[in-house]
mmCIF file of C-alpha atoms and ligand atoms in Angstrom:
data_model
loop_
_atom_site.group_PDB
_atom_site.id
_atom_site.type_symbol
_atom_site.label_atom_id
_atom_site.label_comp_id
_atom_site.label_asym_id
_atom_site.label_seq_id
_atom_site.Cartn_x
_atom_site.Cartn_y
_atom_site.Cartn_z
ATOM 1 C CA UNK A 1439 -7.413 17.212 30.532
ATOM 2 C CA UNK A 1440 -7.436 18.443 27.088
ATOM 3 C CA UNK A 1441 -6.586 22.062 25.978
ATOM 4 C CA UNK A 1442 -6.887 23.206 22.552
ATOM 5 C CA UNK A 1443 -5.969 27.177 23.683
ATOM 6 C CA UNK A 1444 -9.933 27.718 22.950
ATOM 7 C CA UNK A 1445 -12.079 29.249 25.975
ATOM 8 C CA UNK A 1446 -13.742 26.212 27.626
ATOM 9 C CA UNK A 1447 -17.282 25.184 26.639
ATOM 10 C CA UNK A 1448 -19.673 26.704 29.037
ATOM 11 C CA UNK A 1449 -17.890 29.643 28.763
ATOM 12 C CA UNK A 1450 -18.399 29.955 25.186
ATOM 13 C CA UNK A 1451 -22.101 29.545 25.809
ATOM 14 C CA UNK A 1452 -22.488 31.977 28.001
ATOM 15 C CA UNK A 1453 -20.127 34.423 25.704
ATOM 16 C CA UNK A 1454 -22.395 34.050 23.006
ATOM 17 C CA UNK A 1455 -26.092 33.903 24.530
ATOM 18 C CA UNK A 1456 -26.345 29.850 23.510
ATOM 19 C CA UNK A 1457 -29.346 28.997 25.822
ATOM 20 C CA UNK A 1458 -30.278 25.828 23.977
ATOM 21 C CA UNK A 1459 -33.844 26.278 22.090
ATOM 22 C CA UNK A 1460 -35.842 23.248 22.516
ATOM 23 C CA UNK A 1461 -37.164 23.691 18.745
ATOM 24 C CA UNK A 1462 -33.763 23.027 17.641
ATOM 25 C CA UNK A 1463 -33.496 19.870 19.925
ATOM 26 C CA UNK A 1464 -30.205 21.170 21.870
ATOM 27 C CA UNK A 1465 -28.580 19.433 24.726
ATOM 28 C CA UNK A 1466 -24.763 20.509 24.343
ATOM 29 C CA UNK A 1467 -22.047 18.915 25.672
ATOM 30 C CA UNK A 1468 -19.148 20.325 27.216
ATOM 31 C CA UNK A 1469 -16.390 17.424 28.161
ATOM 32 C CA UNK A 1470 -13.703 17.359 25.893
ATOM 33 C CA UNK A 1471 -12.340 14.278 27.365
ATOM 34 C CA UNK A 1472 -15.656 12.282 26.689
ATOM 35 C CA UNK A 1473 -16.093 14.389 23.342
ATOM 36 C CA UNK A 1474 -12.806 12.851 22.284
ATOM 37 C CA UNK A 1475 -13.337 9.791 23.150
ATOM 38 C CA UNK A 1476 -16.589 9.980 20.927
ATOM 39 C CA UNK A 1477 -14.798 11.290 17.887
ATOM 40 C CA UNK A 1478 -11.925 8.117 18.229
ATOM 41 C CA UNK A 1479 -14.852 5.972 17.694
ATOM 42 C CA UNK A 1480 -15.515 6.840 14.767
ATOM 43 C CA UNK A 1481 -12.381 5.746 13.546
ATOM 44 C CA UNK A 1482 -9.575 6.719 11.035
ATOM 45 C CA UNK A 1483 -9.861 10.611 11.408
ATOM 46 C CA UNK A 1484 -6.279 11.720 9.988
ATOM 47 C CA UNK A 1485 -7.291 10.167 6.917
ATOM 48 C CA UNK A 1486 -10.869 10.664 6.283
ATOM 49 C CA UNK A 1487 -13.056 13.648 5.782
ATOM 50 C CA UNK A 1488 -15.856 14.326 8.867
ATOM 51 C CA UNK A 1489 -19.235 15.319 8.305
ATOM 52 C CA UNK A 1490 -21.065 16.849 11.538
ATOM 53 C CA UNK A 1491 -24.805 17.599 11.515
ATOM 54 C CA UNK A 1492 -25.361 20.418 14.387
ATOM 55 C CA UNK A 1493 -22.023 21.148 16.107
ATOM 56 C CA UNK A 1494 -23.947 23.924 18.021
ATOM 57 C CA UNK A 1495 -20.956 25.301 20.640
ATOM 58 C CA UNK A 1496 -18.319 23.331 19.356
ATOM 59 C CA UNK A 1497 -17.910 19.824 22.074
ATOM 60 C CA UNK A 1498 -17.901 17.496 18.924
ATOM 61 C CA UNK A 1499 -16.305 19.642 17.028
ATOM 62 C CA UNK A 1500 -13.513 20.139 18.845
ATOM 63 C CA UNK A 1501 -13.060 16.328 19.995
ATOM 64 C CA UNK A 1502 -13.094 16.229 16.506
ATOM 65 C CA UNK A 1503 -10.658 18.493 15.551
ATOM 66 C CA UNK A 1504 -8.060 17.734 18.641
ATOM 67 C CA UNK A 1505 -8.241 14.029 18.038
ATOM 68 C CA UNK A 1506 -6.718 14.586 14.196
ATOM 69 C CA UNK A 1507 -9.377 15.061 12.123
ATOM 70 C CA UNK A 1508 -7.757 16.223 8.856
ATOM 71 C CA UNK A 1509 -10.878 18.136 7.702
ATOM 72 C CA UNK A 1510 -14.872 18.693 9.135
ATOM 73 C CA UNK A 1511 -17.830 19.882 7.197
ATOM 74 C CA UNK A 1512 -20.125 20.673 9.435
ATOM 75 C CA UNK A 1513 -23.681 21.780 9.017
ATOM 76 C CA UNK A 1514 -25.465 24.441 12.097
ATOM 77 C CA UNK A 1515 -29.265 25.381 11.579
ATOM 78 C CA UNK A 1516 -28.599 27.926 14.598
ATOM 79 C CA UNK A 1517 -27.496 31.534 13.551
ATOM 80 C CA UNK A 1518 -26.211 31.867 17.016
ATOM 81 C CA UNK A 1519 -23.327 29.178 16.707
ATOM 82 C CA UNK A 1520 -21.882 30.409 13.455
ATOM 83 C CA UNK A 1521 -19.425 33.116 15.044
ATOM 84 C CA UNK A 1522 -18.159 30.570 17.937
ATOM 85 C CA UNK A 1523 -18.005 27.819 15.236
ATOM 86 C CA UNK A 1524 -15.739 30.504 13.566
ATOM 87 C CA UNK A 1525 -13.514 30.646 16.366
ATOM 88 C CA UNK A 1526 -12.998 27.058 16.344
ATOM 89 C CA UNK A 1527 -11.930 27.102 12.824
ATOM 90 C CA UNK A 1528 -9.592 29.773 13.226
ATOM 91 C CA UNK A 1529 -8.032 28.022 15.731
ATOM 92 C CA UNK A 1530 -7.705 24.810 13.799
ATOM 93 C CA UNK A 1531 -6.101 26.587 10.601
ATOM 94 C CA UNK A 1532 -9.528 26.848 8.454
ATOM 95 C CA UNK A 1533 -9.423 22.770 8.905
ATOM 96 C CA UNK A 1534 -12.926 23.504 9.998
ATOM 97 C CA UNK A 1535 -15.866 24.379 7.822
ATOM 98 C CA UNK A 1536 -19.447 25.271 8.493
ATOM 99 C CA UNK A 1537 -22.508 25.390 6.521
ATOM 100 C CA UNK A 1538 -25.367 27.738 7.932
ATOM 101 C CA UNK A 1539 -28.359 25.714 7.136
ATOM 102 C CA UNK A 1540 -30.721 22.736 7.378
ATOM 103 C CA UNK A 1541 -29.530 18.889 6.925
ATOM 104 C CA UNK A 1542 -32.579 17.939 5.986
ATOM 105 C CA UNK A 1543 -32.468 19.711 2.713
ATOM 106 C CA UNK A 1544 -28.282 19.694 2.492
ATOM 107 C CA UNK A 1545 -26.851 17.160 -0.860
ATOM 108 C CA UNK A 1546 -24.154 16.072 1.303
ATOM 109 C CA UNK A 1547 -21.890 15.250 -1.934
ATOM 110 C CA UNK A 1548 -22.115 18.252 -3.023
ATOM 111 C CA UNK A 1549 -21.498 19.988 0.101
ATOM 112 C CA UNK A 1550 -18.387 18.271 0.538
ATOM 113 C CA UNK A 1551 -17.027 18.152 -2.829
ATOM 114 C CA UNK A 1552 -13.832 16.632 -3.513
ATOM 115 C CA UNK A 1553 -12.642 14.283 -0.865
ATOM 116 C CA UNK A 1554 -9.387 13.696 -2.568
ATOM 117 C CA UNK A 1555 -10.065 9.628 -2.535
ATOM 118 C CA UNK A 1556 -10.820 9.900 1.105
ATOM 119 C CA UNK A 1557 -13.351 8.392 2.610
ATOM 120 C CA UNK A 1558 -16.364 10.117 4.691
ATOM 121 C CA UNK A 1559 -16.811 9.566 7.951
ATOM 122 C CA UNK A 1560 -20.441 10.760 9.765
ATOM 123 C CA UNK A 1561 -19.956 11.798 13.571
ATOM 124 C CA UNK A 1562 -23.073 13.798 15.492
ATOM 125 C CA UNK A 1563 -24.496 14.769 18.429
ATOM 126 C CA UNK A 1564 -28.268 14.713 16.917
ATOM 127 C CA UNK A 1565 -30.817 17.105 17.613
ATOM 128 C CA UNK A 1566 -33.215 14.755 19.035
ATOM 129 C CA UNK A 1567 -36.258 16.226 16.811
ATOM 130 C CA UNK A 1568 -34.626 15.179 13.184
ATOM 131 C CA UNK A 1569 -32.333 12.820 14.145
ATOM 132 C CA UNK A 1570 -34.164 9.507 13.216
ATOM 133 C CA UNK A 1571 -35.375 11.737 10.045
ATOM 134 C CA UNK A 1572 -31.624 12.351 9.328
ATOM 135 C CA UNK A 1573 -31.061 8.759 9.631
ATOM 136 C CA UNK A 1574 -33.875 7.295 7.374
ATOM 137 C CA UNK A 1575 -32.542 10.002 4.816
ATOM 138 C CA UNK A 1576 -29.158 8.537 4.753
ATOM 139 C CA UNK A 1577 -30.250 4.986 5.006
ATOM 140 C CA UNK A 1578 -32.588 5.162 2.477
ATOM 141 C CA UNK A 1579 -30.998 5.658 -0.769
ATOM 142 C CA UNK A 1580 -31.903 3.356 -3.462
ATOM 143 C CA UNK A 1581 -28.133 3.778 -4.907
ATOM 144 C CA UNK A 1582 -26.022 1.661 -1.800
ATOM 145 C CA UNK A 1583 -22.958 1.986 -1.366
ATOM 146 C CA UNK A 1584 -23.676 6.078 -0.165
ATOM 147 C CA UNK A 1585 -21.383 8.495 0.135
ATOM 148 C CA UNK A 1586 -20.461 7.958 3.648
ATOM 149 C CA UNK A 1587 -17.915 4.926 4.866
ATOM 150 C CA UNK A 1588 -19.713 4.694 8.350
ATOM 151 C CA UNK A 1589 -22.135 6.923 10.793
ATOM 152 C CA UNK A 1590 -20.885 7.649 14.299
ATOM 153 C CA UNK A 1591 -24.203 9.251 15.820
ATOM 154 C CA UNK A 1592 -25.708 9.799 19.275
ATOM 155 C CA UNK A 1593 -29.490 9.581 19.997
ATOM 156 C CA UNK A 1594 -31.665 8.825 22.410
ATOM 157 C CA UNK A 1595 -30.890 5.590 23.734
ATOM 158 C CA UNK A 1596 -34.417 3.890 23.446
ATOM 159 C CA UNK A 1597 -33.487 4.625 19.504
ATOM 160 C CA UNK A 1598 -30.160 3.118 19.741
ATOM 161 C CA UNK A 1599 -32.071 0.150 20.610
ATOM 162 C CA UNK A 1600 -34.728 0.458 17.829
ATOM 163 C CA UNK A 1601 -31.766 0.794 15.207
ATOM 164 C CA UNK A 1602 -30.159 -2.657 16.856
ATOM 165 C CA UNK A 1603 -33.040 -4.549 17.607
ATOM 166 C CA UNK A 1604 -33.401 -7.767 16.908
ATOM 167 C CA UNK A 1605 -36.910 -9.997 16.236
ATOM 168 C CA UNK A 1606 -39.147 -10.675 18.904
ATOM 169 C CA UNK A 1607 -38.660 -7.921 20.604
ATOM 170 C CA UNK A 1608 -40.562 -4.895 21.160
ATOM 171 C CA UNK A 1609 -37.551 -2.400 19.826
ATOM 172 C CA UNK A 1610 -37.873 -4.324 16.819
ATOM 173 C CA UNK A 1611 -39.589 -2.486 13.824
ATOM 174 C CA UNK A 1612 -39.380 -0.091 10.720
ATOM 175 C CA UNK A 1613 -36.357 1.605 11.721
ATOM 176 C CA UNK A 1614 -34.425 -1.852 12.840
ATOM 177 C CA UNK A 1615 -35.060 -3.727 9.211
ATOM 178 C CA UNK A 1616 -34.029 -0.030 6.867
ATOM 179 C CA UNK A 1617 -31.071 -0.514 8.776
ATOM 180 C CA UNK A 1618 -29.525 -3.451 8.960
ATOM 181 C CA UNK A 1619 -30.901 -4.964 5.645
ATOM 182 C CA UNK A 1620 -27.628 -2.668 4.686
ATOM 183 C CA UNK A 1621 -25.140 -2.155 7.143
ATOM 184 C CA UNK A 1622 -23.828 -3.267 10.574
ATOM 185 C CA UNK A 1623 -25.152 -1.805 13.588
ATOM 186 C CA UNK A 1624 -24.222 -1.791 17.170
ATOM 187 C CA UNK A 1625 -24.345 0.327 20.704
ATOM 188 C CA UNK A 1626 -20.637 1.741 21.445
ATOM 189 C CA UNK A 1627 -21.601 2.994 24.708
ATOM 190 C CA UNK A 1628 -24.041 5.014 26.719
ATOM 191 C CA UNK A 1629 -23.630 9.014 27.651
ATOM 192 C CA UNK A 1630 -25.215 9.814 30.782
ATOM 193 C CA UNK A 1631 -27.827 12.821 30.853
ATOM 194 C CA UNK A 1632 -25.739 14.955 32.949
ATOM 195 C CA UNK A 1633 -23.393 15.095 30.620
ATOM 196 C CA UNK A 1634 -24.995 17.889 29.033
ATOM 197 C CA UNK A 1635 -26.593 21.074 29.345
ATOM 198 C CA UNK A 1636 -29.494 21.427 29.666
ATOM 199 C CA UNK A 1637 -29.300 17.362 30.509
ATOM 200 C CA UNK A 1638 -32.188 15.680 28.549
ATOM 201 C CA UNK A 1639 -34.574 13.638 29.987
ATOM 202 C CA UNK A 1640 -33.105 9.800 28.851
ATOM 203 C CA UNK A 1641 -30.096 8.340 28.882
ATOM 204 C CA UNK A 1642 -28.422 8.566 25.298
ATOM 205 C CA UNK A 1643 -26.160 5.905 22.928
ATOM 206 C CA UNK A 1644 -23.372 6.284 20.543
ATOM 207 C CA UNK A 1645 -24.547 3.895 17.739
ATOM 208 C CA UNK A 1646 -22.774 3.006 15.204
ATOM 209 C CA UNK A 1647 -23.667 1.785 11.309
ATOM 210 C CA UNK A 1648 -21.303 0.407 8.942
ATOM 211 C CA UNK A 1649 -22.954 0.260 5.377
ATOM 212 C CA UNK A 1650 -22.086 -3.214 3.971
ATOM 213 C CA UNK A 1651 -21.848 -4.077 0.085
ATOM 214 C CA UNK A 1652 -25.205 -4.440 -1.441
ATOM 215 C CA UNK A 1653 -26.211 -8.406 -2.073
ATOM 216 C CA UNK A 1654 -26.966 -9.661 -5.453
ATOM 217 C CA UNK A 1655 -30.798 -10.356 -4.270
ATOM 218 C CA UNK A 1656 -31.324 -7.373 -2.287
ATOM 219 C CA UNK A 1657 -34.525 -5.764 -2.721
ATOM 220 C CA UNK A 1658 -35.496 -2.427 -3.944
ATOM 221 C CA UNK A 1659 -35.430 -0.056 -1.413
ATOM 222 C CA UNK A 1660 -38.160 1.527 -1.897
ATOM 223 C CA UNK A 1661 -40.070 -1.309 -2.292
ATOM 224 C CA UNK A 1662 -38.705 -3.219 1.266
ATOM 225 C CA UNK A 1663 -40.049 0.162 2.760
ATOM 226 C CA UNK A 1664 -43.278 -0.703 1.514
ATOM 227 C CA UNK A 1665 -43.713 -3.307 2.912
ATOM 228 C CA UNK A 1666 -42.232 -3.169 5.715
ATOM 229 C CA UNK A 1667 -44.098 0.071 6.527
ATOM 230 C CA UNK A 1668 -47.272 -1.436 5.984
ATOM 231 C CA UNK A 1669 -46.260 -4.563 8.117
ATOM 232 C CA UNK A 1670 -45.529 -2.738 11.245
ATOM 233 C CA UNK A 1671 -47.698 0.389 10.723
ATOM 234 C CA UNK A 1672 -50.332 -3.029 12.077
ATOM 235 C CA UNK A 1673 -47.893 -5.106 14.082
ATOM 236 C CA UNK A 1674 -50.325 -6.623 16.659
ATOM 237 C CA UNK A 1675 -52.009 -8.297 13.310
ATOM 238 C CA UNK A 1676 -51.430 -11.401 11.323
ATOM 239 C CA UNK A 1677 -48.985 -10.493 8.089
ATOM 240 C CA UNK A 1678 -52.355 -11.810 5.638
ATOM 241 C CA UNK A 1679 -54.037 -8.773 7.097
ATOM 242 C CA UNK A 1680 -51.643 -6.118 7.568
ATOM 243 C CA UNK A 1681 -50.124 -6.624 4.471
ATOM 244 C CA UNK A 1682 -53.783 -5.983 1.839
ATOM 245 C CA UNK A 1683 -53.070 -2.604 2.372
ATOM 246 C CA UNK A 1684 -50.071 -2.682 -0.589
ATOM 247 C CA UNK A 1685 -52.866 -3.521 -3.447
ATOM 248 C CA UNK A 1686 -52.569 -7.109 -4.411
ATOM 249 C CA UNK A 1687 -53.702 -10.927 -2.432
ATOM 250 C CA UNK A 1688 -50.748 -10.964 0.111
ATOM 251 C CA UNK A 1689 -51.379 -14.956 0.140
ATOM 252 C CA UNK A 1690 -49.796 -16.382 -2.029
ATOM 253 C CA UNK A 1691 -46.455 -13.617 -1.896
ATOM 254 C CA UNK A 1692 -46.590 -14.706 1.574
ATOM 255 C CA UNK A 1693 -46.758 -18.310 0.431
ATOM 256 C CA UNK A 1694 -43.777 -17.447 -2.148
ATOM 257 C CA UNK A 1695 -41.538 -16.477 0.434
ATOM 258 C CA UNK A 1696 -41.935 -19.122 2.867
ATOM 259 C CA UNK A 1697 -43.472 -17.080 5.033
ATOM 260 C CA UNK A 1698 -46.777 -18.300 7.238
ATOM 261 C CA UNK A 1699 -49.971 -15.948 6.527
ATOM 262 C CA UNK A 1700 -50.555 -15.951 10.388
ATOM 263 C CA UNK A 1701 -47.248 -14.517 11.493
ATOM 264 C CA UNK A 1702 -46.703 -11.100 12.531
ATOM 265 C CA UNK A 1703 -44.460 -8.407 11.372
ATOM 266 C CA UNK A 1704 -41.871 -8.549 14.748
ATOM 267 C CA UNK A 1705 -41.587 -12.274 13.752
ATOM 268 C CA UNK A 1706 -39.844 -11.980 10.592
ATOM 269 C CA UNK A 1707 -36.416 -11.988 10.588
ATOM 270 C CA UNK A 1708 -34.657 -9.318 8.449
ATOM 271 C CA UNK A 1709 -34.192 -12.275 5.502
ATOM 272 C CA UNK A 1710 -37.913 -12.905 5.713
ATOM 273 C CA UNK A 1711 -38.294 -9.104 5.021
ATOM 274 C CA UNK A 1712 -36.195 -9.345 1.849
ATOM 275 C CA UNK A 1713 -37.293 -12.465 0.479
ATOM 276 C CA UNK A 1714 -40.692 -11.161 1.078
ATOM 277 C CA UNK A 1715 -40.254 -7.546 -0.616
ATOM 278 C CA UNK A 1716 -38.521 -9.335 -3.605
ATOM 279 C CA UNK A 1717 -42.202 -10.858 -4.245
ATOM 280 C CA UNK A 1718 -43.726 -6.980 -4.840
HETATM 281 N N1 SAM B 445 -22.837 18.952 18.667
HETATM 282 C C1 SAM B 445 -23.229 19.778 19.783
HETATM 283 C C2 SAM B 445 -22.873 19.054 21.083
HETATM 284 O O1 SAM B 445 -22.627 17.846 21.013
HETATM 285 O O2 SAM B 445 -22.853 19.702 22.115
HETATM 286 C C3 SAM B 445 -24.706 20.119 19.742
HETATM 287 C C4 SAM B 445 -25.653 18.962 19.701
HETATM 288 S S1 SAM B 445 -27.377 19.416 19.861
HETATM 289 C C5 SAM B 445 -28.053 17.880 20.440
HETATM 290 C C6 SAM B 445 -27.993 19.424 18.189
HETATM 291 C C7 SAM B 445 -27.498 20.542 17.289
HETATM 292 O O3 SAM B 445 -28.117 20.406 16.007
HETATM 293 C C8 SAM B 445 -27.827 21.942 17.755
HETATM 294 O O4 SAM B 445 -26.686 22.752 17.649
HETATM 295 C C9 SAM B 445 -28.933 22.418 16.800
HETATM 296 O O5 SAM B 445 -28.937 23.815 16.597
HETATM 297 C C10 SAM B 445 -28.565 21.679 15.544
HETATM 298 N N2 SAM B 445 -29.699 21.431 14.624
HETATM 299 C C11 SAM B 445 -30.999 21.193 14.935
HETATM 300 N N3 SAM B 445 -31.710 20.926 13.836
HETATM 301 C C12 SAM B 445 -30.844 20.992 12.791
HETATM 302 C C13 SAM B 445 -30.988 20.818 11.385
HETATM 303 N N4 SAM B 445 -32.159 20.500 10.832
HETATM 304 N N5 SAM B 445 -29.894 20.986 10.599
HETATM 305 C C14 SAM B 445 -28.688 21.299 11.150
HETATM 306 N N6 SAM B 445 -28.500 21.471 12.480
HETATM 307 C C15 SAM B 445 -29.558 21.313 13.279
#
């Protein structure tokens, strides 16, 4: 059992009125053992610098923080966390610091500033509400490598499996091709619903991505969304169909790209995708 001298977590909910707020998609956790283990996943802590969207009471943040984490910039939307967030850093020697605010709007650079050479590490407990919106922000640069080194996140599980899907399967889609066109991704484990309070209403998954070096041929980014938006936005129908929607005769791109006219969207492989988005 871990003790970091701080009060334990459903204590310092109660101490500070934290009923979660469905708005802000809260479901807190409150074992440091499992929040620990959570935070070693994510690797190298002593010697990177942790970025945390919505540390809320503290359970991440803490795992964090006990497991060696040299430094965490953290980012809390809810007013209500900001003085037991305090607490945490005081306890932690300021190693701990928190930005009152939304992530959807935050230049994470900037936020963090100087990292000293280190690299940045993204670990979070996602509110459920913006977390696949927090993703596609960070996956969708057109400038790859970002600014992190890896994200450590947890979501819902059924989007853990969207991120890691493969073709042919129904998981497969938007979210699985913006994602591993450009980094590694895989399932670390499952965290049961009672594992939190109030427990949600799924199971949830730690996924993990791992941006990889950008290829010579890659396609613009913007451009792969495109089309692979308007390939799945009408997956039941063949790609010569779905795919008039982006302006021009998707024949002979199709054609181009060795890809048949009568396949559909959940056929292509993530290759097909690029090959095909390097024709627009
Ligand atoms: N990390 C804590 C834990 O594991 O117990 C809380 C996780 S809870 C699922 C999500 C947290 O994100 C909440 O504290 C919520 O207030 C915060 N949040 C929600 N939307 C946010 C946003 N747009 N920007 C920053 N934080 C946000």
């Amino acid at each position: 059992m871990y003790d970091d001298g701080l009060p334990p977590l459903r204590d310092v909910i109660n101490e500070h009125g934290l009923q979660a707020k469905k708005s802000l998609g809260q479901n807190f956790l409150t074992d440091l053992n499992l929040t620990g283990k959570i935070a070693r996943s994510a690797g190298d802590l002593e010697n990177s610098i942790i970025y945390e969207v919505g540390p809320g009471p503290g359970a991440l943040t803490r795992g964090l923080l006990m497991n060696g984490a040299s430094r965490v910039v953290a980012v809390e939307m809810d007013h209500r966390c900001i003085d037991a967030l305090a607490k945490v850093s005081d306890a932690y020697d300021g190693r701990l610091t928190v930005h009152e605010g939304d992530a959807m709007q935050m230049d994470e650079a900037s936020l963090i500033g100087d990292t000293g050479g280190k690299d940045v590490h993204v670990v979070a407990n996602l509110p459920y509400n913006v977390g696949t919106a927090l993703l596609v922000k960070w996956m969708t640069g057109e400038n790859w490598k970002p600014w992190f080194k890896s994200l450590t996140l947890m979501f819902q599980k059924e989007v853990g499996e969207r991120i890691i899907a493969e073709p042919r399967t129904k998981a497969y889609g938007r979210l699985s091709v913006l994602c591993q066109y450009r980094a590694d991704c895989r399932i670390l484990f499952d965290i049961p619903r009672q594992a939190f309070i109030p427990p949600p209403k799924v199971t949830s998954a730690i996924v993990q991505i791992i941006p990889r070096d950008e290829a010579a041929d890659a396609p613009k980014q913007k451009t792969l969304e495109r089309v692979v938006s308007a390939a799945f936005n009408q997956r039941r129908k063949m790609l010569r169909a779905s795919l008039k929607g982006l302006g021009t005769d998707p024949i002979p791109k199709l054609e181009a790209a060795g890809i048949k006219e009568t396949a559909r969207a959940e056929e292509l492989s993530i290759d097909d995708f690029c090959r095909l988005a390097n024709q627009y």
